[in-house]
Amino acid sequence: MRHQNHSLALWMLLASGQALGASGDSVHYNPDTHVFTLSSPQVTYAFGVNELGQLQSLYWGSRLAPDDPLPAAKSDTGSASFDPPTGTTPQEYPAWGSAFYTEPALKVSFPDGNRDLVLHYLSHTLNGSHVSVLLKDISRDVRVELQYDMDPDSGILARSARIENHTGKPLFVQQSAAATWNLPAENDYVLHSLSGRWAAEWHLDHRPVLPSQTVLESRRGSTGQQNNPWFALAPAGTSEDAGPVWFGALAWSGSWRITVEPDVKRRIRVTGGYNPFDFSYRLAPGESLDTPVFFAGYTPGGLGEASRLLHRFELTHVLPQAPHPRARPVLYNSWEATEFNVTEAGQMKLVEMAARIGVERFVMDDGWFGARDNDHAGLGDWVVNPRKFPHGLQPLIERVHALGMDFGLWVEPEMVNPDSDLYRRHPDWVLNFPGRPRTEGRNQLVLNLARQDVRDHLFHVLDDLLTHNDIAFLKWDYNRNWSEPGWPEQKPEDQQKVYVAYIRNLYWIMQHLRERHPKLEIESCSGGGGRVDLGIMRLTDEVWPSDNTDPFDRLSIQDGFTYAHTPGIMMAWVTDSPSWANQRNTSLEYRFLSSMQGSLGIGADLTRWNEQDFQTARRLVSEYKSIRMTVQQGLLYRLISPRDGSPYSVTQSVSSDGRQAVLFAFLHSSSMGYPYPRIHLKGLDPQARYRLRVLAGKPEAGTPAEASGAYWMSEGIEPLLKGDFQAAAVVLDRQPPR
């Protein structure tokens, strides 16, 4: 069979040496009942083949005992003639055909006008923690290979599909999901999701699941700020700390869709994959289409435990350096200090100042290349500006290295200004519909990475830049969404493949750059959080959650972010006060503590700092380095949420070995003279002793310097915070047994 090129993010998790599971007994198949079970120590997922040949969901929840009965799959009885069993049976991967009225996982059309597809079980293979099930249409040779792989540590399951055309004639895939997830019937499910806009990303939404379809999606060609491809479903009584939660995240960085809907018997179905809007993918005979990977898990431990499971999974299975990603270095970025006014002398001055406070990575932002004096020109011309850097980048890089830092650079490879040498040479290289306007955003157009010549050009110029300069880090930006998504060089019936081919080639470029330059690290940025998902995370080491660096706004932005993603990749900058977003004044210490809850960066104009500012920064950067592994890769507990107008925000992180806990507390403003709420810590060993170390602020008088884990969790701690925009931070270090 001749396959299309696989999406790099698709099969790497399932087929590489970094595959999810290794235990051969985590998967079982009962040949008598035709039931498959995948199990971790905490979770069991089961499905089977029913008497009609359909692949049917059976169970997804807490771990069952090996001898617990799982009856054979049996199709539903339906609900009168209006809702026959075809639609009410909870199928694992339903196609649109027969009498099926809910959201299908797959919809195709054939050259003769037929659009009916009914998939039945054909065969399967088992390999360690991996299950592959082959389905086939009842009459035409269309096959779907379903992949299942369960992580034995978290119980998170990876699912994907490959659609194969063996009919001898072309067909069109009009809708293709990675998976359909079926949940038990409940009357009071609440859907939790993440929404936002530029500079206001990561708002946690809650809505009851009603007898209608809820759609989470992006039609923008990229992940998008408006919705993130993550969901959590839980009964209404579930809290941060207790109750069942089913959660999932789609690994795809292009247009996507997740639908949530109850069937007529109130069983919830979640279907996610490529967005079918404006989508059509022609499969010639012998060709196939691979979907993204859809990850999902279950916990009885509330939304907090769902987050911690997903964090650990991302750290150990998704990130490029998994299973042991390095600590994120403290970085300085030059954008707010210089904007486009980049010169060798100006950057050298910032390098010296950044070194004074303990920065480990110096990143030069926009303005270093081409005719780039503003955002109207130069984008696409990735050559060093000789007027600004007459000797190239080497003198600056050498000075950065001499002061003990590595060097990073801002790029926006997927975009082009019409006022650029690249566009003047290749106006056909952008997404466009011939004869129609080319809509600009931020004075730029989107290069069509689906074209192989564009892909190869971008790889060549970036590879050349990295080969001739010692660059450890690329801040990879992407500052607009698609418009006029045409690919006129293709036949009309193939032009809508652009939605898949573009993202595959983006992944290809990043993957091959990393292979050519093994020490390279990349940050995913899209005007903030516009491209953050488990697909891009497989190839990038950190992400930029929001352009909004107001330290108070960041508390809620970062809170929402952590429901879906680990703080280990969450870049958080200390910038100037007042903030551009709200003109809010805050102290430098408050700004640092807000940013120290993620991967710490500094983006302020250091030329405006006084000596006291440098001393404060130097102290807090040093303190951060002593706690960053706990903050970035530990277990996060959201003790008090800043959402919904709360004047308080408290987070706690516990190191993976349990030796350290870090607590951050924030106050928006005091009211009526009331004290700050007492904070009861979590995740400590009740029998162990923990010594208190204050990073900022101070606790109430009489707080012990050392106490048991039981004391800190039961009696707690009360920070003395009064006034406006105040913050405190303490560390608890576990003491050796006496």
PDB file of C-alpha atoms in Angstrom, residues 415-562:
ATOM      1  CA  MET A 415       5.016  34.443   7.686  1.00  0.00           C
ATOM      2  CA  VAL A 416       6.075  37.027   5.097  1.00  0.00           C
ATOM      3  CA  ASN A 417       5.650  40.759   4.634  1.00  0.00           C
ATOM      4  CA  PRO A 418       4.611  41.803   1.133  1.00  0.00           C
ATOM      5  CA  ASP A 419       7.467  44.295   1.504  1.00  0.00           C
ATOM      6  CA  SER A 420      10.197  41.650   1.536  1.00  0.00           C
ATOM      7  CA  ASP A 421      12.662  40.167  -0.912  1.00  0.00           C
ATOM      8  CA  LEU A 422      11.092  36.729  -0.445  1.00  0.00           C
ATOM      9  CA  TYR A 423       7.611  37.888  -1.405  1.00  0.00           C
ATOM     10  CA  ARG A 424       8.878  39.873  -4.371  1.00  0.00           C
ATOM     11  CA  ARG A 425      10.554  36.697  -5.651  1.00  0.00           C
ATOM     12  CA  HIS A 426       7.714  34.303  -4.767  1.00  0.00           C
ATOM     13  CA  PRO A 427       4.305  36.008  -4.465  1.00  0.00           C
ATOM     14  CA  ASP A 428       2.772  32.600  -5.231  1.00  0.00           C
ATOM     15  CA  TRP A 429       4.174  31.084  -2.045  1.00  0.00           C
ATOM     16  CA  VAL A 430       1.417  32.394   0.252  1.00  0.00           C
ATOM     17  CA  LEU A 431      -2.007  30.939   0.959  1.00  0.00           C
ATOM     18  CA  ASN A 432      -4.283  32.556  -1.601  1.00  0.00           C
ATOM     19  CA  PHE A 433      -7.272  32.231  -3.900  1.00  0.00           C
ATOM     20  CA  PRO A 434      -6.318  33.522  -7.375  1.00  0.00           C
ATOM     21  CA  GLY A 435      -8.075  36.724  -8.278  1.00  0.00           C
ATOM     22  CA  ARG A 436      -9.206  37.342  -4.715  1.00  0.00           C
ATOM     23  CA  PRO A 437      -7.834  39.830  -2.129  1.00  0.00           C
ATOM     24  CA  ARG A 438      -4.964  38.686   0.095  1.00  0.00           C
ATOM     25  CA  THR A 439      -5.992  39.700   3.593  1.00  0.00           C
ATOM     26  CA  GLU A 440      -3.095  40.933   5.711  1.00  0.00           C
ATOM     27  CA  GLY A 441      -2.816  40.564   9.470  1.00  0.00           C
ATOM     28  CA  ARG A 442      -0.077  42.519  11.248  1.00  0.00           C
ATOM     29  CA  ASN A 443       1.013  43.521   7.726  1.00  0.00           C
ATOM     30  CA  GLN A 444       1.873  39.941   6.857  1.00  0.00           C
ATOM     31  CA  LEU A 445       0.660  36.945   4.886  1.00  0.00           C
ATOM     32  CA  VAL A 446       0.891  33.232   5.653  1.00  0.00           C
ATOM     33  CA  LEU A 447       3.344  31.153   3.647  1.00  0.00           C
ATOM     34  CA  ASN A 448       1.849  27.939   2.323  1.00  0.00           C
ATOM     35  CA  LEU A 449       3.927  25.305   4.102  1.00  0.00           C
ATOM     36  CA  ALA A 450       1.870  22.623   2.380  1.00  0.00           C
ATOM     37  CA  ARG A 451       4.038  23.306  -0.685  1.00  0.00           C
ATOM     38  CA  GLN A 452       7.222  21.257  -0.607  1.00  0.00           C
ATOM     39  CA  ASP A 453       9.302  24.086  -2.126  1.00  0.00           C
ATOM     40  CA  VAL A 454       8.202  26.407   0.692  1.00  0.00           C
ATOM     41  CA  ARG A 455       8.898  23.725   3.282  1.00  0.00           C
ATOM     42  CA  ASP A 456      12.360  23.055   1.862  1.00  0.00           C
ATOM     43  CA  HIS A 457      13.202  26.751   1.627  1.00  0.00           C
ATOM     44  CA  LEU A 458      12.281  27.407   5.259  1.00  0.00           C
ATOM     45  CA  PHE A 459      14.218  24.399   6.442  1.00  0.00           C
ATOM     46  CA  HIS A 460      17.267  25.500   4.441  1.00  0.00           C
ATOM     47  CA  VAL A 461      17.344  29.113   5.721  1.00  0.00           C
ATOM     48  CA  LEU A 462      16.817  28.063   9.346  1.00  0.00           C
ATOM     49  CA  ASP A 463      19.347  25.256   9.099  1.00  0.00           C
ATOM     50  CA  ASP A 464      21.860  27.693   7.610  1.00  0.00           C
ATOM     51  CA  LEU A 465      21.220  30.198  10.401  1.00  0.00           C
ATOM     52  CA  LEU A 466      21.750  27.522  13.062  1.00  0.00           C
ATOM     53  CA  THR A 467      24.769  26.002  11.328  1.00  0.00           C
ATOM     54  CA  HIS A 468      26.692  29.294  11.111  1.00  0.00           C
ATOM     55  CA  ASN A 469      25.746  30.644  14.539  1.00  0.00           C
ATOM     56  CA  ASP A 470      25.857  29.015  17.971  1.00  0.00           C
ATOM     57  CA  ILE A 471      22.141  29.369  18.673  1.00  0.00           C
ATOM     58  CA  ALA A 472      20.694  27.246  21.474  1.00  0.00           C
ATOM     59  CA  PHE A 473      17.093  28.432  21.285  1.00  0.00           C
ATOM     60  CA  LEU A 474      14.491  29.670  18.804  1.00  0.00           C
ATOM     61  CA  LYS A 475      11.454  31.626  19.940  1.00  0.00           C
ATOM     62  CA  TRP A 476       9.198  30.460  17.088  1.00  0.00           C
ATOM     63  CA  ASP A 477       6.412  33.003  16.673  1.00  0.00           C
ATOM     64  CA  TYR A 478       3.215  32.919  14.581  1.00  0.00           C
ATOM     65  CA  ASN A 479       1.292  36.172  14.684  1.00  0.00           C
ATOM     66  CA  ARG A 480      -1.862  35.743  12.645  1.00  0.00           C
ATOM     67  CA  ASN A 481      -4.429  33.160  11.586  1.00  0.00           C
ATOM     68  CA  TRP A 482      -5.189  31.900   8.099  1.00  0.00           C
ATOM     69  CA  SER A 483      -7.302  33.624   5.491  1.00  0.00           C
ATOM     70  CA  GLU A 484      -7.959  32.669   1.866  1.00  0.00           C
ATOM     71  CA  PRO A 485      -6.632  29.120   2.509  1.00  0.00           C
ATOM     72  CA  GLY A 486      -6.124  28.309  -1.150  1.00  0.00           C
ATOM     73  CA  TRP A 487      -3.510  26.054  -2.728  1.00  0.00           C
ATOM     74  CA  PRO A 488      -3.974  26.882  -6.423  1.00  0.00           C
ATOM     75  CA  GLU A 489      -1.092  24.713  -7.607  1.00  0.00           C
ATOM     76  CA  GLN A 490      -3.110  21.626  -6.731  1.00  0.00           C
ATOM     77  CA  LYS A 491      -6.080  20.198  -8.592  1.00  0.00           C
ATOM     78  CA  PRO A 492      -9.355  21.580  -7.206  1.00  0.00           C
ATOM     79  CA  GLU A 493     -10.228  18.248  -5.600  1.00  0.00           C
ATOM     80  CA  ASP A 494      -6.906  18.248  -3.682  1.00  0.00           C
ATOM     81  CA  GLN A 495      -6.681  21.860  -2.537  1.00  0.00           C
ATOM     82  CA  GLN A 496      -8.366  21.308   0.823  1.00  0.00           C
ATOM     83  CA  LYS A 497      -5.589  18.921   1.810  1.00  0.00           C
ATOM     84  CA  VAL A 498      -3.811  22.147   2.777  1.00  0.00           C
ATOM     85  CA  TYR A 499      -5.201  21.839   6.328  1.00  0.00           C
ATOM     86  CA  VAL A 500      -3.313  18.587   6.884  1.00  0.00           C
ATOM     87  CA  ALA A 501      -0.254  19.017   4.652  1.00  0.00           C
ATOM     88  CA  TYR A 502       0.663  22.406   6.153  1.00  0.00           C
ATOM     89  CA  ILE A 503       0.826  21.111   9.731  1.00  0.00           C
ATOM     90  CA  ARG A 504       2.644  17.934   8.727  1.00  0.00           C
ATOM     91  CA  ASN A 505       5.322  20.036   7.019  1.00  0.00           C
ATOM     92  CA  LEU A 506       5.559  22.356  10.027  1.00  0.00           C
ATOM     93  CA  TYR A 507       6.221  19.311  12.198  1.00  0.00           C
ATOM     94  CA  TRP A 508       8.690  18.021   9.592  1.00  0.00           C
ATOM     95  CA  ILE A 509      10.729  21.235   9.671  1.00  0.00           C
ATOM     96  CA  MET A 510      10.908  21.306  13.463  1.00  0.00           C
ATOM     97  CA  GLN A 511      11.751  17.623  13.712  1.00  0.00           C
ATOM     98  CA  HIS A 512      14.526  17.789  11.126  1.00  0.00           C
ATOM     99  CA  LEU A 513      16.002  20.958  12.631  1.00  0.00           C
ATOM    100  CA  ARG A 514      16.174  19.187  15.981  1.00  0.00           C
ATOM    101  CA  GLU A 515      17.813  16.164  14.386  1.00  0.00           C
ATOM    102  CA  ARG A 516      20.398  18.341  12.633  1.00  0.00           C
ATOM    103  CA  HIS A 517      21.003  20.441  15.758  1.00  0.00           C
ATOM    104  CA  PRO A 518      20.501  18.154  18.782  1.00  0.00           C
ATOM    105  CA  LYS A 519      21.116  20.902  21.362  1.00  0.00           C
ATOM    106  CA  LEU A 520      18.461  23.189  19.887  1.00  0.00           C
ATOM    107  CA  GLU A 521      15.433  24.095  21.997  1.00  0.00           C
ATOM    108  CA  ILE A 522      12.284  25.759  20.639  1.00  0.00           C
ATOM    109  CA  GLU A 523       9.476  27.811  22.145  1.00  0.00           C
ATOM    110  CA  SER A 524       6.029  27.751  20.549  1.00  0.00           C
ATOM    111  CA  CYS A 525       4.509  31.225  20.477  1.00  0.00           C
ATOM    112  CA  SER A 526       1.475  32.496  18.583  1.00  0.00           C
ATOM    113  CA  GLY A 527       0.736  35.999  19.784  1.00  0.00           C
ATOM    114  CA  GLY A 528       0.630  34.275  23.151  1.00  0.00           C
ATOM    115  CA  GLY A 529      -1.295  31.013  23.570  1.00  0.00           C
ATOM    116  CA  GLY A 530      -2.554  30.608  20.009  1.00  0.00           C
ATOM    117  CA  ARG A 531      -0.647  27.391  19.312  1.00  0.00           C
ATOM    118  CA  VAL A 532      -0.394  25.288  22.451  1.00  0.00           C
ATOM    119  CA  ASP A 533      -1.391  21.632  22.111  1.00  0.00           C
ATOM    120  CA  LEU A 534       0.092  18.182  22.540  1.00  0.00           C
ATOM    121  CA  GLY A 535       1.083  18.081  18.865  1.00  0.00           C
ATOM    122  CA  ILE A 536       3.358  21.128  18.901  1.00  0.00           C
ATOM    123  CA  MET A 537       4.564  20.214  22.405  1.00  0.00           C
ATOM    124  CA  ARG A 538       6.098  17.035  20.996  1.00  0.00           C
ATOM    125  CA  LEU A 539       8.579  19.251  19.141  1.00  0.00           C
ATOM    126  CA  THR A 540       8.942  22.318  21.383  1.00  0.00           C
ATOM    127  CA  ASP A 541      10.379  22.619  24.864  1.00  0.00           C
ATOM    128  CA  GLU A 542       8.252  25.456  26.186  1.00  0.00           C
ATOM    129  CA  VAL A 543       5.301  27.629  25.170  1.00  0.00           C
ATOM    130  CA  TRP A 544       4.276  31.262  25.541  1.00  0.00           C
ATOM    131  CA  PRO A 545       0.848  31.275  27.227  1.00  0.00           C
ATOM    132  CA  SER A 546      -0.076  34.922  26.610  1.00  0.00           C
ATOM    133  CA  ASP A 547       1.291  38.262  25.464  1.00  0.00           C
ATOM    134  CA  ASN A 548      -0.389  39.679  28.562  1.00  0.00           C
ATOM    135  CA  THR A 549       2.324  39.816  31.229  1.00  0.00           C
ATOM    136  CA  ASP A 550       0.352  41.831  33.780  1.00  0.00           C
ATOM    137  CA  PRO A 551       1.241  39.872  36.947  1.00  0.00           C
ATOM    138  CA  PHE A 552      -2.284  39.926  38.347  1.00  0.00           C
ATOM    139  CA  ASP A 553      -3.927  38.907  35.064  1.00  0.00           C
ATOM    140  CA  ARG A 554      -1.321  36.178  34.794  1.00  0.00           C
ATOM    141  CA  LEU A 555      -2.589  34.528  37.970  1.00  0.00           C
ATOM    142  CA  SER A 556      -5.856  33.530  36.274  1.00  0.00           C
ATOM    143  CA  ILE A 557      -4.194  32.923  32.892  1.00  0.00           C
ATOM    144  CA  GLN A 558      -1.696  30.565  34.513  1.00  0.00           C
ATOM    145  CA  ASP A 559      -4.407  28.948  36.620  1.00  0.00           C
ATOM    146  CA  GLY A 560      -6.405  28.024  33.511  1.00  0.00           C
ATOM    147  CA  PHE A 561      -3.311  26.933  31.612  1.00  0.00           C
ATOM    148  CA  THR A 562      -2.429  24.350  34.254  1.00  0.00           C
TER     149      THR A 562
END
